[in-house]
Amino acid sequence: MTRAVWGIEAGSRSLKAVRMTRVGDKAQVLAFEVIEYPLGGESDAAAREAAVQKALGELKAKHPLEEDRICASIPGRSVFSRIIKLPPVEKKRIPEIVRYESHQQIPFPIEEVIWDYQPVQETPVPGEEIEVAIFAVKQEIVAAQLALYRMAGVQVDDVQAAHLALYDFFSVDQSPEGVTVVVDVGAENTDLIVLDGNRFWPRNITTAGDHVTRALEKKFQIPFAEAEKLKRSVGSSKQAERLFGVIKPVLRSLVGEIQRSLGYYRSQHEGTRFDRVIVLGESFKLAGLVGYFKESLQYSVERLGAAKQLTFAEGVDAKAFQAQAGRLAVAAGMCLQALQMGRSRITLMPPETVRARAMRRKRPFATAAAAVLLVSAMVACASEERRVASLREKVAHASTTAAACADVERRFEEARQYGVLPQQHEALRLLGRDAALALPRDVWLDILSRVMEVLPLGVPEGGTERRPEMWLLDLDAVPIQNPNKAAPGPGNAKYGDADQVLRVVLYACMLASEENVAANNTTPYERAVEEKIQAPLSHVPGFLLPATGFQNLNVGTNESRIGLVQSSFRQIQRETRGTTGGAAEELDVGNEKALYFKVAWLVLPATPAAE
């Protein structure tokens, strides 16, 4: 089921409203209302506007209108219509020619009207002239109509000409055969439409129902309201013949205008024969009026019967609707056009109002789309910021690593200046090579840079004033089983839950005097190792309790010790990679001896030497 629509005709004496929706290929009536507001024949515009607003208020009170599409009618007398003939041209050129013709045909400044057009024949015959119907209404008339509804709290979505709504109703619901003339006699004007197959031809006639009422009012010198009541009772009055004689001049005038209109149509379409005339309006309730028209026009004349194609929703009084089908035809026709079931495509809604409302309808979607785009942009921006932050972190780490490598290279070159022993030169170039191959590069470089901060590389040359007290020969790091995994307990809990930790061993040399070596005095060298190596490395996160030792280092015991293993320096065996022992070596560095030693500690791989 599609969105429901209301067709509302605010006439001179009553408001007619029909609510419909589309179910499959049928139009279904959901509700209808006829609200009377009797007015005198000379009622001013203010009184009529007040009556219409009151009737719209009653309609709103009975039926919620906010969710439905609202269509309002403009009386045929307010709409200029003209049928023009165009030369046989391509379809794409029709709009251009019509725009030109509209300036010539519409009797008002084009900037002061709302106009639209539609080909009279749905499928023009190739090679023949193209008939186009132009409809125009002054902007001020539409503005006043929209304001009237707006003051009643009703927003109108479309404005249609009343006689075009009739065309839609008869073409869809009545399916007329042959050439049919529809005559709708309202209170203030009469709409005439010729339905000729796919062709339609509208005409407005000024003589209408109020003219009949005024004839009675004038003849019998009675109020307009009483004359209106008398008109409706002509058929049952004992003076019917006399009363009919009073209104006959008006009827004759109306019939004459109808005949002239039909004569003009025949002159434009030779050979046309009118098959029947269908009349509607409250005036045709007068007894004898249909017969009078039939006799005067010499055509088959009949009143509009029931709606034929409309269906009715549950709860709708179909019988009551059918009894008032003639009064509701305009409102029903507007619904059919709004549901895109009618043949008319004309709209007299101000284009700027249509555009403004379209923009308002799109605004929430545009706002939502903008919000989605903004959120997407923010997410993308946040993602990019995270990427940039990650890249900056990697760049900073790479810069730190590069600086560490540069520092190692500088120290290596400095050690060369001090004079590296030929037999140690290759070992220094391959410093920690096996560990570097076994560990992630960034982990190993971090460990190496930490060690190089406390120990210089190289062996000093005898007598050099800048010679260091101790220096690094080699560094090794090997993953071993976590002691806490091998022997869980409070003592090993500091090693965490990692499966492996790194066993880091540095091999270094220290200058020792011959006197201390001879006296086996290790105290100054113990302090030097503790101050220069142990203390700085023990404060680095991830380095766990450094312990020094010289031979037979046992991770499970000496790892928790601080200090040197008490033994003679001269008995120290140099434990380099690939060897398990050997004779103690002494290096001649002037008046002092150079002794080898090693320091071992564990490092957590997850946070190796972290800042």
XYZ file of C-alpha atoms in Angstrom:
611
model
C 0.000 0.000 0.000
C 1.348 3.402 -1.000
C 1.222 6.622 1.019
C -2.368 7.860 1.497
C -3.520 11.129 -0.107
C -6.286 13.598 0.644
C -8.152 15.464 -2.079
C -9.820 18.556 -0.620
C -12.237 20.848 -2.482
C -13.164 23.960 -0.507
C -16.272 25.039 -2.412
C -18.581 28.003 -1.943
C -21.094 26.111 0.210
C -19.244 23.077 1.527
C -15.897 21.359 1.955
C -15.544 17.970 0.263
C -12.641 15.702 1.173
C -11.685 12.163 0.143
C -8.796 10.051 1.438
C -7.461 7.304 -0.848
C -4.546 4.966 -1.315
C -3.479 2.591 -4.043
C -3.864 -1.153 -3.582
C -2.509 -2.974 -6.614
C -4.102 -1.388 -9.674
C -7.150 -0.135 -7.766
C -7.808 3.069 -5.820
C -9.258 2.432 -2.375
C -11.329 4.965 -0.440
C -10.138 5.166 3.170
C -12.348 8.035 4.367
C -14.470 10.935 3.122
C -16.168 13.976 4.577
C -18.695 16.591 3.390
C -18.794 19.587 5.759
C -21.429 22.217 5.047
C -20.954 25.919 5.742
C -24.095 27.682 4.360
C -23.346 31.241 3.306
C -25.460 33.993 1.833
C -25.100 34.866 -1.827
C -23.381 38.158 -1.015
C -21.050 36.786 1.679
C -17.721 38.551 1.732
C -14.321 36.878 1.321
C -13.532 37.120 5.036
C -16.684 35.200 5.970
C -15.908 32.486 3.433
C -12.284 32.158 4.632
C -13.464 31.836 8.220
C -15.970 29.166 7.206
C -13.335 27.212 5.261
C -10.849 27.368 8.141
C -13.508 26.139 10.538
C -14.357 23.243 8.208
C -10.639 22.361 7.859
C -10.393 22.378 11.658
C -13.286 19.921 11.861
C -11.602 17.717 9.255
C -8.333 17.736 11.231
C -10.195 16.888 14.401
C -11.707 13.810 12.767
C -8.701 12.669 10.714
C -4.950 13.113 11.314
C -3.598 14.770 8.161
C 0.104 15.113 9.026
C 1.326 11.849 7.501
C -0.703 12.086 4.269
C -0.193 13.994 1.035
C -2.658 16.890 0.741
C -4.040 18.095 -2.608
C -6.203 21.216 -2.868
C -8.292 22.393 -5.814
C -8.515 25.770 -7.533
C -11.965 26.598 -9.055
C -12.067 26.369 -12.825
C -13.122 30.039 -13.095
C -9.740 31.070 -11.581
C -7.711 29.046 -14.093
C -6.950 30.216 -17.615
C -6.929 27.344 -20.106
C -6.207 27.344 -23.796
C -5.804 24.593 -26.399
C -3.117 25.438 -28.948
C -1.990 23.562 -32.030
C 1.677 23.024 -32.754
C 3.156 22.032 -36.107
C 4.381 18.432 -36.414
C 7.760 18.528 -34.643
C 10.033 16.160 -32.776
C 8.902 15.430 -29.248
C 12.027 16.979 -27.748
C 11.179 20.356 -29.344
C 7.670 20.598 -27.875
C 8.741 22.217 -24.537
C 10.682 24.920 -26.357
C 7.746 25.810 -28.647
C 5.239 25.700 -25.766
C 7.380 28.111 -23.724
C 7.281 30.552 -26.610
C 3.540 30.100 -27.169
C 2.763 30.498 -23.464
C 4.085 34.067 -23.579
C 1.783 34.785 -26.500
C -1.349 32.985 -25.261
C -1.486 33.677 -21.506
C -3.176 37.084 -21.014
C -1.077 37.980 -17.940
C 2.614 38.820 -17.466
C 4.325 35.434 -17.446
C 6.264 36.293 -14.283
C 2.958 36.757 -12.406
C 1.470 33.334 -13.147
C 2.032 29.677 -12.416
C 1.537 27.681 -15.565
C 1.870 24.164 -16.870
C 0.980 22.283 -20.045
C 0.136 18.817 -21.269
C -0.467 17.314 -24.731
C -4.209 16.873 -25.273
C -3.664 13.498 -26.909
C -1.466 11.051 -25.031
C 0.017 9.644 -28.246
C 0.008 12.289 -31.034
C -0.468 10.986 -34.580
C 2.808 11.309 -36.548
C 2.660 14.010 -39.215
C -0.395 15.733 -37.735
C -0.641 18.891 -35.661
C -0.035 18.478 -31.941
C -2.692 19.829 -29.599
C -1.394 21.128 -26.267
C -3.463 22.354 -23.313
C -1.983 25.271 -21.394
C -3.220 26.067 -17.887
C -2.273 29.178 -15.937
C -3.325 30.796 -12.675
C -2.191 34.040 -11.088
C 0.320 33.535 -8.304
C -1.702 35.643 -5.879
C -4.690 33.279 -6.179
C -2.586 30.226 -5.346
C -0.811 32.099 -2.542
C -4.166 33.040 -0.992
C -5.379 29.435 -1.219
C -2.209 28.068 0.394
C -2.378 30.712 3.128
C -5.989 29.726 3.861
C -4.962 26.113 4.433
C -1.785 27.103 6.290
C -3.738 29.252 8.794
C -5.839 26.159 9.499
C -2.669 24.150 10.161
C -2.815 22.128 6.942
C 0.181 21.925 4.623
C -0.797 21.534 0.981
C 1.480 19.415 -1.211
C -0.178 20.001 -4.583
C -2.645 22.378 -6.217
C -4.865 21.198 -9.090
C -7.560 22.745 -11.264
C -11.011 21.418 -10.400
C -11.992 20.600 -13.998
C -8.783 18.567 -14.448
C -9.656 16.601 -11.308
C -13.029 15.838 -12.930
C -11.206 14.657 -16.048
C -9.127 12.243 -13.950
C -12.154 10.925 -12.092
C -14.220 10.213 -15.235
C -11.342 8.820 -17.309
C -10.337 6.381 -14.552
C -13.579 5.518 -12.770
C -16.263 5.850 -15.438
C -14.261 4.675 -18.481
C -16.485 6.623 -20.887
C -17.010 5.269 -24.381
C -17.369 7.489 -27.447
C -17.454 11.270 -26.985
C -18.753 12.160 -23.520
C -19.521 15.635 -22.181
C -19.266 16.202 -18.420
C -21.120 19.196 -16.989
C -20.546 20.021 -13.302
C -22.839 22.851 -12.169
C -21.385 24.313 -8.995
C -22.549 27.238 -6.901
C -20.450 29.922 -8.604
C -19.261 28.373 -11.864
C -19.854 25.441 -14.200
C -17.062 23.182 -15.468
C -17.472 21.495 -18.848
C -15.116 18.808 -20.134
C -15.220 16.889 -23.412
C -13.753 13.370 -23.205
C -12.974 12.193 -26.722
C -10.992 8.980 -26.509
C -7.503 10.006 -25.356
C -8.285 13.676 -26.022
C -9.776 16.076 -23.457
C -11.054 19.612 -23.805
C -11.955 21.810 -20.793
C -14.123 24.906 -20.702
C -15.432 27.107 -17.858
C -18.948 28.556 -17.944
C -19.901 31.478 -15.724
C -23.591 30.604 -15.282
C -24.029 28.363 -12.240
C -26.292 27.330 -9.347
C -26.200 30.643 -7.497
C -27.748 32.314 -10.544
C -30.804 30.091 -10.111
C -30.993 30.953 -6.401
C -30.697 34.680 -7.090
C -33.528 34.477 -9.646
C -35.807 33.070 -6.926
C -34.461 35.569 -4.387
C -35.230 38.474 -6.711
C -38.639 37.198 -7.843
C -40.050 36.492 -4.376
C -38.024 39.093 -2.424
C -36.774 36.563 0.093
C -33.332 36.052 1.723
C -30.702 34.111 -0.218
C -30.723 31.222 2.251
C -34.501 30.868 1.945
C -34.286 31.064 -1.853
C -31.635 28.285 -1.767
C -33.989 26.117 0.285
C -36.828 26.839 -2.123
C -34.659 25.876 -5.097
C -33.948 22.481 -3.595
C -37.670 21.820 -3.069
C -38.932 22.810 -6.515
C -39.690 19.235 -7.440
C -41.944 18.637 -4.411
C -43.574 22.069 -4.344
C -47.216 22.518 -5.366
C -46.032 25.514 -7.351
C -43.320 23.578 -9.158
C -44.434 24.721 -12.560
C -44.455 28.370 -11.479
C -41.078 28.086 -9.793
C -39.606 26.327 -12.795
C -40.842 29.195 -14.941
C -38.934 31.638 -12.718
C -35.602 29.837 -13.107
C -36.080 28.881 -16.734
C -34.316 31.988 -18.143
C -31.217 31.085 -16.144
C -31.368 27.485 -17.323
C -31.814 28.672 -20.880
C -28.687 30.812 -20.551
C -26.738 27.861 -19.153
C -27.899 25.540 -21.942
C -27.019 28.197 -24.516
C -23.411 28.468 -23.202
C -23.078 24.674 -23.252
C -24.325 24.541 -26.842
C -21.901 27.255 -27.915
C -18.985 25.424 -26.281
C -19.892 22.137 -27.942
C -20.408 23.887 -31.272
C -16.904 25.334 -31.048
C -15.461 21.904 -30.287
C -17.247 20.420 -33.335
C -15.833 23.188 -35.508
C -12.326 22.217 -34.423
C -12.930 18.493 -34.796
C -15.129 17.808 -37.789
C -17.400 14.799 -37.705
C -17.599 14.747 -33.909
C -20.825 13.317 -32.518
C -21.531 13.650 -28.815
C -22.822 10.371 -27.460
C -23.985 11.448 -24.036
C -23.897 14.227 -21.456
C -23.305 13.438 -17.774
C -24.438 16.107 -15.348
C -23.565 16.494 -11.678
C -24.005 19.061 -8.956
C -26.668 19.841 -6.360
C -28.665 21.876 -8.896
C -29.539 18.743 -10.831
C -31.555 17.480 -7.908
C -34.245 19.843 -9.163
C -37.115 17.798 -10.548
C -37.336 18.051 -14.304
C -33.942 19.650 -14.768
C -32.337 16.589 -16.389
C -35.283 16.305 -18.771
C -35.050 19.979 -19.637
C -31.380 19.601 -20.548
C -32.085 16.509 -22.603
C -34.801 18.300 -24.534
C -32.785 21.466 -25.051
C -29.459 19.851 -26.004
C -30.931 17.005 -27.999
C -28.402 14.580 -26.493
C -28.649 11.722 -24.078
C -28.415 13.354 -20.637
C -28.027 11.507 -17.322
C -26.958 12.233 -13.792
C -23.734 10.750 -12.482
C -24.531 7.447 -10.819
C -22.247 5.485 -8.517
C -18.453 5.227 -8.664
C -17.595 2.121 -10.697
C -13.918 1.389 -10.188
C -13.237 2.618 -6.637
C -12.977 0.132 -3.799
C -13.717 0.858 -0.160
C -11.704 0.005 2.937
C -13.306 -1.776 5.838
C -15.348 0.632 7.930
C -16.052 3.093 5.104
C -19.753 3.724 4.372
C -19.743 2.919 0.644
C -23.469 3.556 0.310
C -23.136 7.091 1.724
C -20.193 7.769 -0.606
C -22.125 6.596 -3.655
C -25.093 8.794 -2.719
C -22.780 11.814 -2.856
C -20.482 10.674 -5.675
C -21.269 13.772 -7.742
C -20.224 16.124 -4.943
C -17.068 14.103 -4.203
C -15.925 13.642 -7.810
C -13.447 16.564 -7.791
C -11.842 15.480 -4.492
C -11.647 11.866 -5.690
C -10.122 12.969 -9.004
C -7.353 14.859 -7.181
C -6.532 11.691 -5.246
C -6.321 9.684 -8.458
C -3.873 12.153 -9.976
C -1.750 12.234 -6.797
C -1.650 8.424 -6.835
C -0.460 8.649 -10.477
C -3.512 6.785 -11.698
C -5.109 9.652 -13.615
C -4.255 11.005 -17.036
C -3.596 14.597 -15.999
C -0.058 15.625 -15.157
C -0.789 19.307 -14.547
C 0.284 20.905 -11.256
C -0.277 24.523 -10.254
C 1.888 24.362 -7.136
C 4.470 27.207 -7.002
C 7.780 25.708 -8.259
C 9.803 27.526 -5.601
C 7.635 25.973 -2.861
C 8.120 22.510 -4.363
C 11.905 23.011 -4.468
C 12.053 24.369 -0.921
C 10.085 21.415 0.461
C 12.186 18.956 -1.508
C 15.284 20.480 0.063
C 13.744 20.239 3.529
C 12.896 16.586 2.943
C 16.447 15.925 1.810
C 18.003 17.918 4.621
C 17.844 15.140 7.270
C 19.389 12.693 4.796
C 21.970 15.272 3.791
C 22.689 15.962 7.469
C 22.918 12.230 8.170
C 25.163 11.778 5.129
C 27.323 14.695 6.273
C 27.468 13.188 9.754
C 28.462 9.812 8.291
C 31.107 11.510 6.174
C 32.307 13.466 9.200
C 32.459 10.351 11.361
C 34.203 8.495 8.528
C 36.636 11.359 8.173
C 37.212 11.401 11.935
C 37.722 7.634 11.975
C 40.057 7.887 8.995
C 41.832 10.813 10.642
C 42.158 8.892 13.908
C 43.387 5.879 11.979
C 45.892 8.037 10.136
C 46.947 9.642 13.409
C 47.552 6.194 14.867
C 49.531 5.246 11.776
C 51.509 8.456 11.979
C 52.134 7.895 15.693
C 53.230 4.331 14.962
C 55.485 5.526 12.171
C 56.912 8.231 14.410
C 57.585 5.629 17.081
C 59.308 3.395 14.543
C 61.281 6.329 13.198
C 62.322 7.302 16.730
C 63.353 3.700 17.444
C 65.218 3.508 14.158
C 66.922 6.829 14.958
C 67.913 5.517 18.385
C 69.219 2.295 16.853
C 71.087 4.207 14.162
C 72.583 6.452 16.839
C 73.638 3.369 18.817
C 75.245 1.862 15.720
C 76.956 5.161 14.994
C 78.205 5.264 18.582
C 79.537 1.705 18.302
C 81.285 2.642 15.114
C 82.720 5.773 16.763
C 83.947 3.772 19.730
C 85.405 1.157 17.443
C 87.308 3.801 15.539
C 88.415 5.334 18.845
C 89.620 1.915 19.986
C 91.624 1.618 16.803
C 93.270 4.917 17.679
C 94.233 3.474 21.069
C 95.750 0.505 19.241
C 93.780 -2.683 18.997
C 95.839 -5.844 19.326
C 96.101 -7.690 16.005
C 94.850 -10.916 17.514
C 91.715 -9.151 18.853
C 90.893 -7.103 15.767
C 88.691 -9.740 14.065
C 86.905 -10.569 17.316
C 85.951 -6.917 17.788
C 84.589 -6.690 14.243
C 82.441 -9.763 14.911
C 81.326 -8.563 18.349
C 78.241 -10.538 19.371
C 77.794 -11.944 15.859
C 76.209 -15.219 16.962
C 73.838 -13.496 19.359
C 72.894 -10.948 16.714
C 71.926 -13.789 14.408
C 69.911 -15.532 17.134
C 68.018 -12.493 18.431
C 65.768 -9.859 16.868
C 67.966 -7.061 15.591
C 66.349 -4.323 17.665
C 66.674 -6.407 20.869
C 70.325 -7.101 20.279
C 71.200 -3.536 19.314
C 69.442 -2.286 22.451
C 71.485 -4.646 24.643
C 74.666 -3.709 22.816
C 74.045 0.016 23.181
C 73.398 -0.381 26.931
C 76.653 -2.211 27.455
C 78.612 0.211 25.309
C 77.412 3.037 27.550
C 79.459 1.621 30.470
C 82.338 -0.102 28.659
C 84.485 1.256 25.824
C 85.759 -0.957 23.052
C 89.377 -1.751 22.420
C 92.676 -2.251 24.255
C 94.667 0.848 25.296
C 98.128 1.398 24.074
C 100.854 1.571 26.749
C 101.470 5.062 28.066
C 98.384 6.623 26.446
C 96.890 9.267 28.740
C 93.310 8.664 27.514
C 93.403 4.934 28.044
C 90.301 3.525 29.835
C 90.425 1.565 33.062
C 88.470 -1.363 31.561
C 87.179 -2.165 28.107
C 84.935 -4.562 26.250
C 86.201 -7.423 24.186
C 83.062 -9.363 23.343
C 79.391 -9.638 24.170
C 77.087 -12.615 23.903
C 73.390 -13.243 24.522
C 71.700 -16.632 24.334
C 68.027 -17.520 25.007
C 67.759 -20.010 27.884
C 64.861 -21.603 29.731
C 63.187 -19.301 32.224
C 64.341 -20.357 35.721
C 60.806 -19.733 36.949
C 59.595 -22.405 34.492
C 62.332 -24.854 35.453
C 61.940 -24.348 39.211
C 58.839 -22.309 40.070
C 58.982 -20.581 43.404
C 59.195 -17.209 45.175
C 62.875 -16.924 44.408
C 62.378 -17.190 40.668
C 59.078 -15.313 40.435
C 60.954 -12.192 39.323
C 61.595 -13.845 35.949
C 57.897 -13.706 35.034
C 55.959 -16.137 32.851
C 57.984 -16.015 29.639
C 59.187 -19.400 28.369
C 62.682 -18.024 27.809
C 64.960 -15.257 29.085
C 68.220 -13.967 27.641
C 71.548 -14.873 29.275
C 73.846 -11.998 28.476
C 77.610 -12.392 29.041
C 80.188 -9.705 28.438
C 83.889 -10.425 28.150
C 86.144 -7.550 29.198
C 89.657 -6.566 30.275
C 90.741 -4.517 33.265
C 94.049 -2.841 33.998
C 95.600 -4.313 37.141
C 98.870 -3.322 38.810
C 101.538 -5.957 39.168
C 101.644 -5.335 42.904
C 97.929 -6.076 43.390
C 98.144 -9.129 41.218
C 101.127 -10.407 43.174
C 99.354 -9.732 46.472
C 96.066 -11.228 45.199
C 94.343 -7.967 46.160
C 90.952 -8.029 44.425
C 89.211 -5.349 46.450
C 89.854 -2.348 44.148
C 88.824 -4.346 41.114
C 85.663 -5.624 42.758
C 84.672 -2.017 43.482
C 85.521 -0.995 39.927
C 83.352 -3.737 38.398
C 80.500 -2.931 40.772
C 80.721 0.824 40.128
C 81.383 0.795 36.370
C 79.321 -2.194 35.279
C 76.957 -3.611 37.868
C 75.426 -0.415 39.215
C 74.545 1.237 35.870
C 73.095 -1.948 34.368
C 71.137 -2.937 37.489
C 68.883 0.131 37.130
C 67.903 -0.614 33.531
C 64.339 -2.074 33.294
C 64.423 -5.670 32.136
C 67.942 -6.344 33.395
C 67.611 -8.742 36.313
C 70.188 -8.658 39.155
C 73.525 -8.602 37.304
C 76.135 -10.973 38.808
C 79.819 -11.167 38.005
C 81.894 -14.295 37.906
C 85.029 -15.694 36.369
C 84.544 -19.355 35.760
C 81.988 -22.128 36.184
C 79.172 -19.535 36.361
C 75.960 -21.186 37.502
C 72.807 -19.321 36.525
C 70.770 -20.843 39.286
C 73.077 -19.681 42.123
C 75.422 -16.900 41.132
C 72.653 -15.119 39.219
C 71.413 -13.721 42.504
C 74.836 -12.632 43.759
C 76.339 -9.187 43.655
C 80.099 -9.131 43.626
C 83.118 -10.993 42.329
C 83.758 -14.669 42.806
C 86.658 -14.758 45.195
C 89.576 -16.172 43.248
C 92.909 -15.080 41.946
C 92.952 -13.006 38.798
C 95.897 -14.938 37.602
C 93.782 -18.096 37.682
C 90.974 -16.631 35.622
C 90.293 -18.573 32.498
C 89.100 -16.615 29.526
C 85.819 -18.146 28.363
C 85.229 -17.015 24.832
C 82.663 -18.403 22.394
C 83.784 -21.745 21.126
C 86.195 -22.433 24.006
C 85.566 -23.894 27.417
C 88.782 -22.968 29.056
C 92.458 -22.262 28.596
C 95.467 -20.653 30.212
C 95.092 -17.305 31.830
C 96.351 -14.537 29.604
C 98.114 -11.372 30.587
C 98.498 -8.402 28.255
C 101.454 -6.119 28.523
C 100.237 -2.529 28.776
C 103.251 -0.785 30.140
C 103.853 -1.140 33.867
C 100.367 -2.667 34.369
C 98.811 -5.977 33.612
C 95.519 -6.449 31.749
C 93.322 -9.154 33.211
C 90.352 -10.809 31.527
C 86.965 -11.160 33.281
C 83.312 -11.688 32.435
C 79.953 -10.441 33.787
C 76.694 -12.345 33.227
C 73.039 -11.397 33.821
C 69.544 -12.230 32.628
C 67.278 -10.017 30.533
C 63.539 -10.342 30.033
C 63.004 -10.591 26.243
C 59.665 -8.769 26.407
C 61.276 -5.583 27.690
C 64.961 -5.849 26.815
C 66.853 -2.933 28.250
C 63.780 -0.745 27.934
C 63.904 2.946 28.853
